[in-house]
Short mmCIF file of C-alpha atoms in Angstrom, two decimals:
data_model
loop_
_atom_site.label_atom_id
_atom_site.label_comp_id
_atom_site.label_asym_id
_atom_site.label_seq_id
_atom_site.Cartn_x
_atom_site.Cartn_y
_atom_site.Cartn_z
CA MET A 1 160.49 -40.01 -40.48
CA PRO A 2 162.12 -40.83 -37.12
CA ASP A 3 162.53 -38.17 -34.47
CA SER A 4 165.30 -35.68 -35.02
CA PRO A 5 168.57 -36.35 -33.18
CA LEU A 6 168.05 -32.88 -31.69
CA SER A 7 164.63 -33.61 -30.24
CA ASP A 8 164.13 -34.57 -26.62
CA SER A 9 163.38 -38.19 -25.74
CA PRO A 10 159.93 -38.84 -24.21
CA TYR A 11 161.63 -39.20 -20.80
CA GLU A 12 163.17 -35.74 -21.22
CA VAL A 13 159.84 -34.27 -22.37
CA LEU A 14 158.13 -35.57 -19.23
CA GLY A 15 161.09 -34.68 -17.00
CA VAL A 16 161.72 -38.14 -15.54
CA SER A 17 164.63 -40.57 -15.50
CA ILE A 18 164.55 -43.66 -17.69
CA ASP A 19 164.11 -45.87 -14.61
CA ALA A 20 161.10 -43.96 -13.22
CA ASP A 21 158.33 -46.21 -11.94
CA GLU A 22 154.81 -46.21 -13.38
CA ALA A 23 153.32 -43.95 -10.69
CA THR A 24 156.09 -41.34 -11.09
CA LEU A 25 155.66 -41.43 -14.85
CA ARG A 26 151.90 -40.81 -14.61
CA VAL A 27 152.34 -37.88 -12.19
CA ALA A 28 155.00 -36.36 -14.44
CA TYR A 29 152.74 -36.70 -17.47
CA ARG A 30 149.85 -34.88 -15.79
CA ARG A 31 152.16 -32.12 -14.58
CA ALA A 32 153.77 -31.71 -18.00
CA LEU A 33 150.37 -31.68 -19.68
CA ARG A 34 149.16 -28.83 -17.45
CA GLN A 35 152.33 -26.81 -18.00
CA ALA A 36 152.29 -27.32 -21.78
CA HIS A 37 148.61 -26.59 -22.34
CA PRO A 38 148.10 -23.35 -24.34
CA ASP A 39 145.45 -22.18 -21.86
CA THR A 40 148.00 -22.21 -19.02
CA GLY A 41 150.87 -20.49 -20.82
CA GLY A 42 152.17 -23.39 -22.89
CA SER A 43 152.07 -23.85 -26.65
CA PRO A 44 150.43 -26.25 -29.12
CA ALA A 45 153.84 -27.67 -30.05
CA ALA A 46 154.78 -28.37 -26.42
CA PHE A 47 151.34 -29.84 -25.70
CA HIS A 48 151.65 -32.15 -28.71
CA ALA A 49 155.15 -33.20 -27.60
CA VAL A 50 153.83 -34.22 -24.16
CA GLN A 51 150.98 -36.19 -25.70
CA ARG A 52 153.34 -37.95 -28.09
CA ALA A 53 155.74 -38.77 -25.24
CA TRP A 54 152.89 -40.45 -23.38
CA VAL A 55 151.96 -42.48 -26.47
CA LEU A 56 155.57 -43.72 -26.65
CA ILE A 57 156.11 -44.65 -22.98
CA GLY A 58 152.76 -44.23 -21.20
CA THR A 59 151.89 -47.92 -21.03
CA PRO A 60 154.14 -50.81 -20.01
CA GLU A 61 153.85 -52.32 -23.50
CA ALA A 62 154.66 -49.08 -25.32
CA ARG A 63 157.50 -48.28 -22.91
CA ALA A 64 159.05 -51.71 -23.34
CA ALA A 65 158.91 -51.35 -27.12
CA PHE A 66 160.45 -47.88 -26.95
CA ASP A 67 163.22 -49.00 -24.59
CA ARG A 68 164.11 -51.90 -26.88
CA GLY A 69 164.38 -49.43 -29.75
CA ARG A 70 166.63 -47.11 -27.73
CA GLY A 71 169.29 -49.75 -27.64
CA GLY A 72 169.08 -50.71 -31.30
CA ALA A 73 167.10 -53.87 -32.07
CA SER A 74 163.37 -53.58 -31.58
CA GLY A 75 160.70 -56.20 -31.51
CA ASP A 76 159.94 -55.75 -35.20
CA GLY A 77 163.50 -56.64 -36.16
CA GLY A 78 164.84 -53.15 -36.81
CA SER A 79 165.97 -49.95 -35.13
CA ARG A 80 163.12 -47.79 -33.87
CA GLU A 81 164.89 -44.57 -34.83
CA ALA A 82 166.34 -45.23 -38.26
CA TRP A 83 169.17 -42.71 -38.35
CA ALA A 84 171.37 -44.90 -40.51
CA PRO A 85 171.38 -44.18 -44.28
CA PRO A 86 168.04 -45.24 -45.80
CA ALA A 87 167.92 -48.32 -47.99
CA PRO A 88 166.96 -47.80 -51.66
CA ARG A 89 163.25 -48.17 -52.30
CA ALA A 90 161.63 -49.70 -55.34
CA ARG A 91 159.47 -47.29 -57.31
CA ARG A 92 155.74 -47.96 -57.42
CA ASP A 93 154.87 -45.78 -60.38
CA SER A 94 156.28 -44.95 -63.78
CA ARG A 95 156.02 -41.17 -63.73
CA PRO A 96 159.19 -39.49 -65.08
CA LEU A 97 161.20 -37.95 -62.26
CA ALA A 98 163.53 -34.99 -62.13
CA ARG A 99 167.16 -35.72 -62.93
CA SER A 100 169.33 -35.77 -59.83
CA HIS A 101 173.10 -35.59 -59.36
CA GLY A 102 175.27 -35.90 -56.28
CA HIS A 103 174.96 -37.61 -52.91
CA PRO A 104 172.52 -35.79 -50.60
CA GLY A 105 173.59 -35.86 -46.98
CA GLY A 106 176.82 -37.66 -47.79
CA PHE A 107 179.18 -34.90 -46.68
CA SER A 108 177.34 -34.39 -43.39
CA ARG A 109 177.25 -38.12 -42.66
CA GLU A 110 181.00 -38.41 -43.25
CA ARG A 111 181.60 -35.52 -40.85
CA TYR A 112 179.32 -37.09 -38.26
CA LEU A 113 181.01 -40.51 -38.49
CA THR A 114 184.47 -38.97 -38.16
CA LEU A 115 183.55 -36.73 -35.23
CA ILE A 116 181.48 -39.29 -33.31
CA ARG A 117 184.45 -41.69 -33.37
CA GLU A 118 186.74 -38.91 -32.16
CA TRP A 119 184.29 -38.07 -29.38
CA VAL A 120 183.96 -41.69 -28.23
CA GLY A 121 187.75 -41.95 -28.15
CA ARG A 122 190.49 -44.03 -29.69
CA GLY A 123 190.53 -47.67 -28.82
CA VAL A 124 186.83 -47.73 -27.97
CA SER A 125 184.75 -50.11 -30.05
CA LEU A 126 181.88 -48.39 -31.84
CA ASP A 127 179.61 -51.09 -33.24
CA ASP A 128 176.75 -48.79 -34.26
CA PRO A 129 177.46 -45.05 -34.65
CA TYR A 130 173.71 -44.50 -35.12
CA ASP A 131 172.60 -46.22 -31.92
CA PRO A 132 169.91 -43.92 -30.46
CA ALA A 133 171.36 -44.05 -26.95
CA LEU A 134 174.79 -43.04 -28.27
CA VAL A 135 173.41 -40.30 -30.50
CA ARG A 136 171.33 -38.72 -27.73
CA SER A 137 174.32 -38.72 -25.37
CA ALA A 138 176.55 -36.89 -27.88
CA PRO A 139 177.16 -33.11 -27.78
CA ARG A 140 174.59 -30.99 -29.56
CA ASP A 141 177.02 -30.02 -32.34
CA LEU A 142 177.41 -33.67 -33.31
CA ARG A 143 173.70 -34.34 -33.18
CA HIS A 144 173.11 -31.26 -35.32
CA ILE A 145 175.39 -32.61 -38.07
CA LEU A 146 173.43 -35.87 -38.16
CA ALA A 147 170.13 -33.96 -38.07
CA ASP A 148 171.26 -31.95 -41.10
CA ALA A 149 172.15 -35.12 -42.99
CA LEU A 150 168.69 -36.51 -42.32
CA ALA A 151 167.11 -33.22 -43.41
CA GLU A 152 169.06 -33.23 -46.68
CA GLU A 153 168.03 -36.81 -47.38
CA ALA A 154 164.37 -36.05 -46.67
CA THR A 155 164.46 -33.13 -49.12
CA ALA A 156 166.21 -35.27 -51.72
CA ARG A 157 163.48 -37.89 -51.52
CA ALA A 158 160.82 -35.27 -52.24
CA LEU A 159 162.46 -33.21 -55.00
CA PRO A 160 162.40 -35.83 -57.80
CA ASN A 161 158.60 -35.55 -57.73
CA LEU A 162 159.00 -32.18 -59.45
CA GLY A 163 159.13 -34.11 -62.71
CA ILE A 164 161.33 -34.37 -65.76
CA ALA A 165 161.37 -30.63 -66.44
CA TYR A 166 163.66 -30.13 -63.43
CA THR A 167 167.31 -30.90 -62.73
CA ILE A 168 168.67 -31.25 -59.19
CA TRP A 169 172.23 -31.17 -57.85
CA HIS A 170 172.98 -32.22 -54.25
CA ASP A 171 175.90 -31.46 -51.93
CA LEU A 172 177.63 -28.86 -54.08
CA ALA A 173 181.06 -27.63 -53.05
CA THR A 174 181.58 -23.85 -53.06
CA ASP A 175 184.41 -21.47 -52.33
CA ALA A 176 182.18 -19.24 -50.20
CA ALA A 177 184.06 -17.74 -47.26
CA GLY A 178 182.55 -17.17 -43.85
CA PRO A 179 182.17 -18.55 -40.33
CA SER A 180 179.54 -21.16 -41.26
CA ALA A 181 181.32 -24.40 -42.12
CA PRO A 182 181.24 -26.33 -44.31
CA PRO A 183 180.90 -23.99 -47.33
CA LYS A 184 178.61 -26.27 -49.33
CA LEU A 185 175.16 -25.87 -50.82
CA ASP A 186 172.73 -28.67 -50.01
CA HIS A 187 170.64 -28.54 -53.20
CA LEU A 188 170.38 -26.60 -56.43
CA VAL A 189 167.13 -26.98 -58.39
CA LEU A 190 166.67 -25.77 -61.96
CA GLY A 191 163.44 -25.72 -63.92
CA PRO A 192 160.93 -23.50 -65.69
CA THR A 193 159.98 -21.77 -62.42
CA GLY A 194 163.54 -20.66 -61.74
CA LEU A 195 166.91 -21.56 -60.26
CA PHE A 196 166.51 -22.39 -56.55
CA ALA A 197 169.36 -22.56 -54.07
CA VAL A 198 168.00 -24.75 -51.26
CA GLN A 199 169.40 -25.39 -47.81
CA SER A 200 167.86 -28.21 -45.73
CA GLU A 201 168.06 -27.47 -42.01
CA ASP A 202 167.01 -28.89 -38.67
CA TRP A 203 167.94 -26.76 -35.68
CA GLY A 204 165.69 -28.62 -33.30
CA GLY A 205 163.38 -25.64 -32.79
CA PRO A 206 161.21 -23.03 -34.55
CA VAL A 207 162.62 -20.25 -36.69
CA ALA A 208 161.08 -17.20 -38.37
CA PHE A 209 162.07 -14.16 -40.40
CA LYS A 210 163.06 -10.83 -38.92
CA ARG A 211 164.46 -8.12 -41.18
CA GLY A 212 165.38 -10.58 -43.90
CA GLU A 213 167.23 -13.05 -41.64
CA LEU A 214 166.07 -16.11 -39.73
CA ILE A 215 165.90 -15.89 -35.97
CA GLY A 216 165.21 -18.44 -33.25
CA GLU A 217 166.70 -19.65 -29.98
CA ALA A 218 167.97 -22.84 -31.64
CA LEU A 219 170.08 -20.93 -34.16
CA GLU A 220 172.72 -19.99 -31.57
CA GLY A 221 173.99 -17.02 -33.56
CA GLU A 222 173.84 -18.56 -37.04
CA ARG A 223 172.82 -16.36 -39.94
CA PRO A 224 171.40 -18.91 -42.38
CA VAL A 225 170.14 -16.55 -45.09
CA ARG A 226 173.46 -14.75 -45.26
CA ALA A 227 175.35 -18.05 -45.49
CA LEU A 228 172.98 -19.42 -48.14
CA ALA A 229 173.28 -16.24 -50.21
CA ALA A 230 177.09 -16.46 -50.11
CA ARG A 231 177.07 -20.11 -51.24
CA ALA A 232 174.58 -19.45 -54.02
CA LYS A 233 176.57 -16.43 -55.17
CA ALA A 234 179.78 -18.47 -55.34
CA ILE A 235 178.19 -21.12 -57.56
CA GLY A 236 176.38 -18.54 -59.66
CA ARG A 237 179.58 -16.56 -60.21
CA ALA A 238 181.44 -19.65 -61.41
CA ALA A 239 178.65 -20.61 -63.84
CA ARG A 240 177.78 -17.02 -64.80
CA VAL A 241 174.15 -17.48 -63.72
CA LYS A 242 171.98 -15.88 -61.05
CA PRO A 243 169.78 -17.88 -58.66
CA THR A 244 166.21 -16.63 -58.69
CA ALA A 245 165.35 -17.91 -55.20
CA LEU A 246 167.02 -18.75 -51.90
CA VAL A 247 165.05 -21.32 -49.91
CA VAL A 248 165.59 -22.65 -46.40
CA VAL A 249 163.51 -25.79 -45.79
CA VAL A 250 162.81 -26.99 -42.25
CA PRO A 251 160.67 -29.67 -40.58
CA ASP A 252 156.99 -28.70 -40.67
CA GLU A 253 156.75 -28.14 -36.93
CA HIS A 254 159.58 -25.58 -37.00
CA ALA A 255 157.83 -23.04 -39.26
CA ALA A 256 154.64 -21.23 -38.23
CA GLU A 257 153.42 -21.03 -41.83
CA PRO A 258 153.84 -23.34 -44.84
CA LEU A 259 155.64 -20.60 -46.79
CA GLN A 260 157.14 -17.36 -45.48
CA LEU A 261 158.85 -14.76 -47.63
CA GLY A 262 161.84 -12.82 -46.32
CA GLY A 263 162.46 -10.20 -48.97
CA SER A 264 165.20 -10.58 -51.56
CA VAL A 265 168.99 -10.78 -51.78
CA ARG A 266 170.70 -9.65 -54.99
CA GLY A 267 167.46 -10.10 -56.88
CA ALA A 268 166.73 -13.59 -55.50
CA THR A 269 163.53 -14.11 -53.53
CA VAL A 270 164.16 -15.47 -50.02
CA ALA A 271 161.77 -17.98 -48.45
CA LEU A 272 161.36 -20.25 -45.43
CA VAL A 273 159.39 -23.36 -46.44
CA ARG A 274 157.98 -26.31 -44.54
CA ARG A 275 159.32 -29.59 -45.89
CA SER A 276 155.87 -30.82 -46.93
CA ARG A 277 155.31 -27.62 -48.94
CA LEU A 278 158.66 -27.56 -50.76
CA VAL A 279 157.76 -29.39 -53.97
CA SER A 280 154.60 -27.39 -54.58
CA ALA A 281 156.41 -24.12 -53.76
CA ILE A 282 159.05 -24.82 -56.39
CA ARG A 283 156.58 -26.14 -58.95
CA GLU A 284 154.37 -23.06 -58.57
CA GLY A 285 157.28 -20.63 -58.28
CA LEU A 286 157.76 -18.13 -55.46
CA PRO A 287 155.92 -14.80 -55.58
CA GLY A 288 158.19 -12.23 -57.17
CA SER A 289 160.67 -14.83 -58.40
CA ALA A 290 161.53 -14.86 -62.11
CA HIS A 291 160.55 -17.83 -64.28
CA LEU A 292 162.82 -19.14 -67.06
CA GLY A 293 162.06 -19.93 -70.67
CA GLY A 294 162.88 -23.32 -72.19
CA THR A 295 165.97 -22.10 -74.04
CA GLU A 296 167.19 -20.27 -70.94
CA VAL A 297 166.78 -23.39 -68.78
CA MET A 298 168.92 -25.40 -71.22
CA GLU A 299 171.62 -22.73 -71.27
CA VAL A 300 171.74 -22.43 -67.48
CA ARG A 301 171.86 -26.21 -67.12
CA SER A 302 174.83 -26.44 -69.49
CA ARG A 303 176.72 -23.74 -67.62
CA LEU A 304 176.10 -25.39 -64.28
CA GLN A 305 177.07 -28.86 -65.49
CA ALA A 306 180.41 -27.44 -66.62
CA VAL A 307 181.36 -26.03 -63.21
CA VAL A 308 179.52 -28.01 -60.53
CA ARG A 309 181.76 -29.80 -58.01
CA PHE A 310 180.45 -32.06 -55.29
CA ALA A 311 181.46 -31.85 -51.64
#
């Protein structure tokens, strides 16, 4: 996966301009490394970010390759940060996959493309709306929309590995009211381990549970669990079913533990899950979350298929 649109560039991590000379870059790296080291008040995540920044731009060769990628075409013939929609990939095995419906990330990408063109301005040519230099110069709200699209697509690539016993719907429209727009549910997953309402998120920073809600500096006042519960309730009410779990999935580095439980909402277990842990968490079922029998899964699937609308 490429870096998130919300993450700092290696120049920003080291605190230098993009035209800094080699000596300035090396001094900045050493200073940043000392400040980020856990033994001097930093954190493992910050220390890793500084090390990775140096890998990307610490040598003339690496820096030249990174700078070519910032503008679009890189030496290997493609964009270094592939934020454009991914190309379909040929399958390498014949294992039966879960059935999927909808277009993951499609709604968020449409919003991003509309808003980035408005931000650039009428009459301005926009050859590549995913150019890394353009994306990183855009306001955070715009970058967040693109980051969410990428997060949804990453989840969608993993979920089919649940197998044929599961059915997945992506980008579901809901009539949930509230301040968090748009009122859509990213993913709904149905199988023998339950009915999971899943929201894929990337806020650009760590989050954790406190009193049943997610907190973190990057949230900027959002209440993700409350919003997810409202969206899941709206779909469940229309189909006359009850979700058994509410799951927020984030990039691995943004959750301190692979799986964190946050209590329950209306009988549904609430969890924060690292992206790499999502498939196994659903396949195993969340602690305290109800499993469904074969006949019940078929009935719930029929009810959902009759009412599901896509955003």
